[in-house]
Coordinates of C-alpha atoms and ligand atoms in Angstrom, one line a residue:
M114 CA 0.2 -0.2 -0.2
R115 CA 1.4 3.6 -0.8
V116 CA 1.1 6.0 1.6
S117 CA 2.1 9.6 0.8
I118 CA 2.4 12.8 3.1
L119 CA 2.0 16.4 1.3
G120 CA 3.2 19.4 2.7
T121 CA 6.4 20.5 4.1
G122 CA 5.5 22.4 6.8
R123 CA 6.0 21.6 10.8
M124 CA 3.6 18.8 10.8
G125 CA 4.4 17.5 7.6
T126 CA 7.9 17.3 8.7
G127 CA 7.1 15.9 11.8
L128 CA 5.0 13.2 10.3
V129 CA 7.6 12.1 7.5
R130 CA 10.0 11.9 10.8
V131 CA 7.5 9.6 12.8
L132 CA 6.2 7.6 9.9
G133 CA 9.2 7.1 7.6
E134 CA 10.8 5.0 10.3
M135 CA 7.8 2.7 9.7
I136 CA 6.8 2.9 6.1
P137 CA 10.3 2.5 4.1
D138 CA 8.5 4.2 0.6
L139 CA 6.8 6.7 2.3
Q140 CA 6.3 9.4 0.0
W141 CA 6.7 13.1 0.8
G142 CA 5.1 15.8 -1.5
S143 CA 5.2 19.3 -1.9
R144 CA 4.2 22.2 -4.4
S145 CA 7.8 22.1 -5.0
L146 CA 9.9 18.9 -5.5
A147 CA 13.0 21.3 -5.1
K148 CA 11.6 22.1 -1.4
V149 CA 10.7 18.7 -0.6
R150 CA 14.3 17.4 -1.7
Q151 CA 16.0 20.2 0.2
K152 CA 14.1 19.4 3.3
I153 CA 15.1 15.8 3.1
R154 CA 18.8 16.8 2.8
E155 CA 18.8 19.3 5.7
T156 CA 16.0 17.5 8.0
E157 CA 17.9 15.5 10.8
G158 CA 16.1 12.1 11.7
I159 CA 14.4 12.3 8.2
S160 CA 14.7 8.4 6.9
G161 CA 17.1 8.0 3.5
L162 CA 14.5 6.3 1.9
I163 CA 11.8 8.7 2.0
Q164 CA 10.8 9.8 -1.9
P165 CA 10.6 12.9 -2.8
V166 CA 7.6 13.5 -4.8
T167 CA 5.5 16.4 -6.4
N168 CA 1.7 16.5 -4.8
E169 CA 0.6 15.7 -8.2
T170 CA 2.1 12.4 -7.8
A171 CA 1.7 11.7 -4.1
L172 CA -2.1 11.5 -5.0
E173 CA -1.6 8.3 -6.5
A174 CA -1.0 7.0 -3.3
E175 CA -4.1 4.7 -1.6
V176 CA -3.3 6.2 1.7
I177 CA -2.9 10.1 1.6
F178 CA -1.9 12.8 4.4
P179 CA -2.5 16.2 3.3
T180 CA -0.7 18.5 5.8
F181 CA -2.2 21.9 4.8
W182 CA -4.4 24.4 6.6
Y183 CA -8.1 23.7 6.7
R184 CA -8.2 26.8 4.8
D185 CA -6.4 25.4 1.9
L186 CA -7.4 21.7 2.6
L187 CA -11.2 22.3 1.4
P188 CA -10.0 24.1 -2.3
W189 CA -7.4 21.4 -2.5
A190 CA -10.0 18.4 -1.8
A191 CA -12.4 20.3 -4.2
E192 CA -10.1 20.2 -7.0
H193 CA -8.7 17.1 -6.5
K194 CA -12.2 15.0 -5.7
S195 CA -12.2 12.7 -8.6
Q196 CA -8.3 11.5 -7.9
L197 CA -9.5 11.4 -4.3
S198 CA -12.3 8.9 -4.9
G199 CA -11.8 5.6 -3.2
K200 CA -8.8 6.5 -1.4
I201 CA -8.2 7.0 2.4
L202 CA -7.4 10.3 3.3
V203 CA -6.0 11.2 6.6
D204 CA -7.3 14.5 8.2
I205 CA -5.0 16.3 10.7
A206 CA -6.5 19.7 9.9
N207 CA -8.1 22.0 12.8
P208 CA -10.0 24.7 12.0
F209 CA -8.5 27.3 13.9
T210 CA -8.4 31.2 12.9
S211 CA -4.7 32.1 12.0
D212 CA -4.4 33.9 15.1
F213 CA -5.6 30.6 16.9
T214 CA -7.9 32.5 18.8
A215 CA -11.3 30.9 17.5
F216 CA -12.7 28.2 15.0
T217 CA -13.5 29.0 11.4
L218 CA -16.6 26.5 11.8
D219 CA -19.4 26.4 13.8
W220 CA -20.3 24.0 17.0
G221 CA -22.3 21.5 15.3
T222 CA -19.4 20.3 12.9
S223 CA -15.5 19.8 12.3
A224 CA -13.1 19.9 9.9
A225 CA -13.2 16.1 9.1
E226 CA -16.7 16.2 8.8
E227 CA -16.7 19.0 6.4
L228 CA -14.1 16.6 4.4
Q229 CA -15.8 14.2 4.3
R230 CA -19.1 15.9 3.2
L231 CA -17.0 17.2 0.4
L232 CA -15.7 14.1 -0.8
P233 CA -18.5 11.5 -0.3
E234 CA -16.2 9.0 -2.6
T235 CA -13.3 9.0 -0.1
K236 CA -12.7 7.6 3.1
V237 CA -11.7 10.2 5.6
V238 CA -9.9 9.5 8.7
G239 CA -9.2 11.8 11.5
A240 CA -5.9 11.7 13.3
F241 CA -2.8 13.6 15.0
K242 CA -5.7 16.7 15.5
N243 CA -4.3 17.0 19.1
T244 CA -0.5 16.2 18.3
F245 CA 1.6 19.4 18.5
F246 CA 4.9 19.4 16.0
S247 CA 6.9 19.6 18.8
V248 CA 5.9 16.4 19.9
L249 CA 6.0 14.5 16.8
E250 CA 10.1 16.1 17.2
Q251 CA 9.9 14.5 21.1
P252 CA 7.3 11.7 21.4
L253 CA 8.2 10.4 24.7
H254 CA 7.9 12.4 27.5
Q255 CA 9.3 11.0 30.7
G256 CA 9.3 7.5 29.2
L257 CA 5.6 8.0 28.0
T258 CA 3.9 8.2 25.2
S259 CA 1.3 10.4 24.5
D260 CA -2.3 9.5 22.6
V261 CA -3.2 9.8 19.0
F262 CA -7.3 9.6 18.6
V263 CA -7.8 8.0 15.2
T264 CA -11.4 8.6 13.9
S265 CA -13.5 7.9 10.8
D266 CA -17.2 6.6 9.6
H267 CA -15.5 3.9 7.8
E268 CA -14.5 1.2 10.4
E269 CA -12.0 -0.6 7.4
A270 CA -10.5 2.7 6.8
K271 CA -10.0 3.2 10.2
A272 CA -8.4 0.2 11.1
C273 CA -6.1 0.5 7.9
V274 CA -4.9 3.5 9.4
M275 CA -4.4 2.1 13.0
A276 CA -2.5 -0.5 11.6
L277 CA -0.6 1.4 9.4
L278 CA 0.2 3.7 12.9
Q279 CA 1.3 0.6 14.7
G280 CA 4.9 0.9 16.2
I281 CA 5.2 4.6 16.2
P282 CA 6.0 6.2 19.3
F283 CA 2.8 6.9 20.2
R284 CA -0.4 4.8 21.9
V285 CA -3.3 4.8 18.9
L286 CA -6.6 4.8 20.1
D287 CA -9.9 3.8 18.3
G288 CA -11.3 7.7 18.5
G289 CA -14.9 6.7 17.3
G290 CA -16.6 8.4 14.4
L291 CA -15.6 11.5 12.8
Q292 CA -18.3 13.4 14.7
N293 CA -15.8 13.0 17.6
N294 CA -13.5 15.7 15.8
R295 CA -16.1 18.2 16.9
T296 CA -14.6 17.9 20.9
L297 CA -11.2 17.0 19.5
E298 CA -10.3 19.8 17.3
R299 CA -11.7 21.9 20.5
M300 CA -9.7 20.1 22.9
T301 CA -6.7 21.0 21.0
L302 CA -7.4 24.6 21.0
F303 CA -8.1 24.4 24.9
E304 CA -4.7 22.3 25.1
R305 CA -2.8 25.2 23.5
E306 CA -4.4 27.8 25.8
V307 CA -3.6 26.3 28.8
A308 CA -0.1 24.9 27.5
L309 CA 0.5 28.6 26.8
R310 CA -0.3 29.7 30.1
Y311 CA 2.0 27.5 32.0
G312 CA 4.5 27.9 29.5
S313 CA 5.1 24.3 27.8
Y314 CA 3.1 25.0 24.3
P315 CA 4.3 23.6 21.6
Y316 CA 5.5 20.7 23.9
V317 CA 1.9 19.3 25.0
S318 CA -0.3 16.4 23.9
F319 CA -2.8 14.0 25.7
R320 CA -2.3 10.8 27.6
L321 CA -5.7 9.1 29.3
F322 CA -5.1 7.5 32.1
G323 CA -6.7 3.4 33.1
M324 CA -6.3 2.4 29.2
G325 CA -3.3 0.3 29.3
T326 CA 0.4 0.7 29.7
D327 CA 1.7 0.1 26.1
Ligands
LIG54 N1 1.2 22.8 14.5 C1 1.2 22.0 14.9 O1 1.3 21.9 16.0 C2 -0.3 21.1 14.7 C3 -1.0 20.1 15.2 C4 -2.0 19.2 15.1 C5 -2.8 19.7 13.4 N2 -2.1 20.3 12.9 C6 -2.7 20.9 11.8 O2 -1.8 20.4 10.5 C7 -1.9 21.7 9.8 C8 -0.8 22.1 9.1 O3 0.0 22.8 9.9 P1 1.3 23.5 9.9 O4 1.7 23.9 11.4 O5 2.2 22.2 9.6 O6 1.7 24.2 9.0 P2 2.7 25.0 8.0 O7 4.3 24.5 8.7 O8 2.1 26.2 7.8 O9 3.0 24.1 6.8 C9 1.6 23.7 5.8 C10 2.0 23.3 4.5 O10 1.0 23.1 3.6 C11 1.7 23.3 2.4 N3 0.5 24.3 1.8 C12 0.5 25.6 2.1 N4 -0.3 26.4 1.4 C13 -0.8 25.8 0.6 C14 -2.0 25.6 -0.2 N5 -2.4 26.5 -0.5 N6 -2.2 24.3 -0.9 C15 -1.5 23.5 -0.8 N7 -0.4 23.4 0.4 C16 -0.3 24.4 0.8 C17 3.0 24.1 2.7 O11 3.9 23.1 2.3 P3 4.5 22.8 1.0 O12 5.2 24.0 0.2 O13 5.6 21.8 0.6 O14 3.9 22.5 -0.5 C18 3.0 24.3 3.8 O15 4.5 24.1 4.4 C19 -3.1 22.4 9.8 O16 -4.4 21.8 9.2 C20 -3.0 22.3 11.4 O17 -4.5 22.6 11.7 C21 -1.2 21.4 13.2

């Protein structure tokens, strides 16, 4: 199964670092091939087996992680609707304003649900919503991993992504249906606000007690 990550920003780079360890032929896409090649050369901890590609080539994978801002994600998804049909699309986007003070969506929905609504023939899976980029750089905290909640309305697609994530230095939990992203996305903004107050942002993540030890 081909897997691609699109975007060379903070989350794209962090996810490539973490997933590149587990997925040898992982494709890393960008709007600029030169940019992604440069990123691979200069980023510490990136596997030498990562394949730099354009975003267009990355669309050929079966599991696709776009790491764009929500405001860029929806126009991109609309433009590539037919190529995304039948694929698993892993959504990490939080619909925050650019100053991180509020949401750009109403209470009764979430980025993941809006994406699924736009792409009915695509299997949208939410993940890493609450995982800030610096946690991807340093996942172990005091010897503990934090939780990644995987959500979808497509059980097989969710199971596929959870299997793909096995072995990453995070605890991967079934987060239920896409509707739970209404909570997850909002909890992430809350997490950020509290972490800023206590001086730990962006190194902050969740771990639930009582859920086993691995
Ligand atoms: N930052 C966090 O800690 C964090 C945590 C959880 C979830 N998220 C979510 O992850 C997403 C990315 O956040 P980030 O902090 O990594 O953002 P970022 O550093 O700004 O990176 C976004 C990347 O998207 C690509 N891009 C930018 N504009 C685009 C466009 N118009 N069309 C297509 N691609 C475009 C660019 O890569 P190329 O130039 O290579 O194309 C850019 O580097 C957001 O939706 C955010 O809500 C972020």
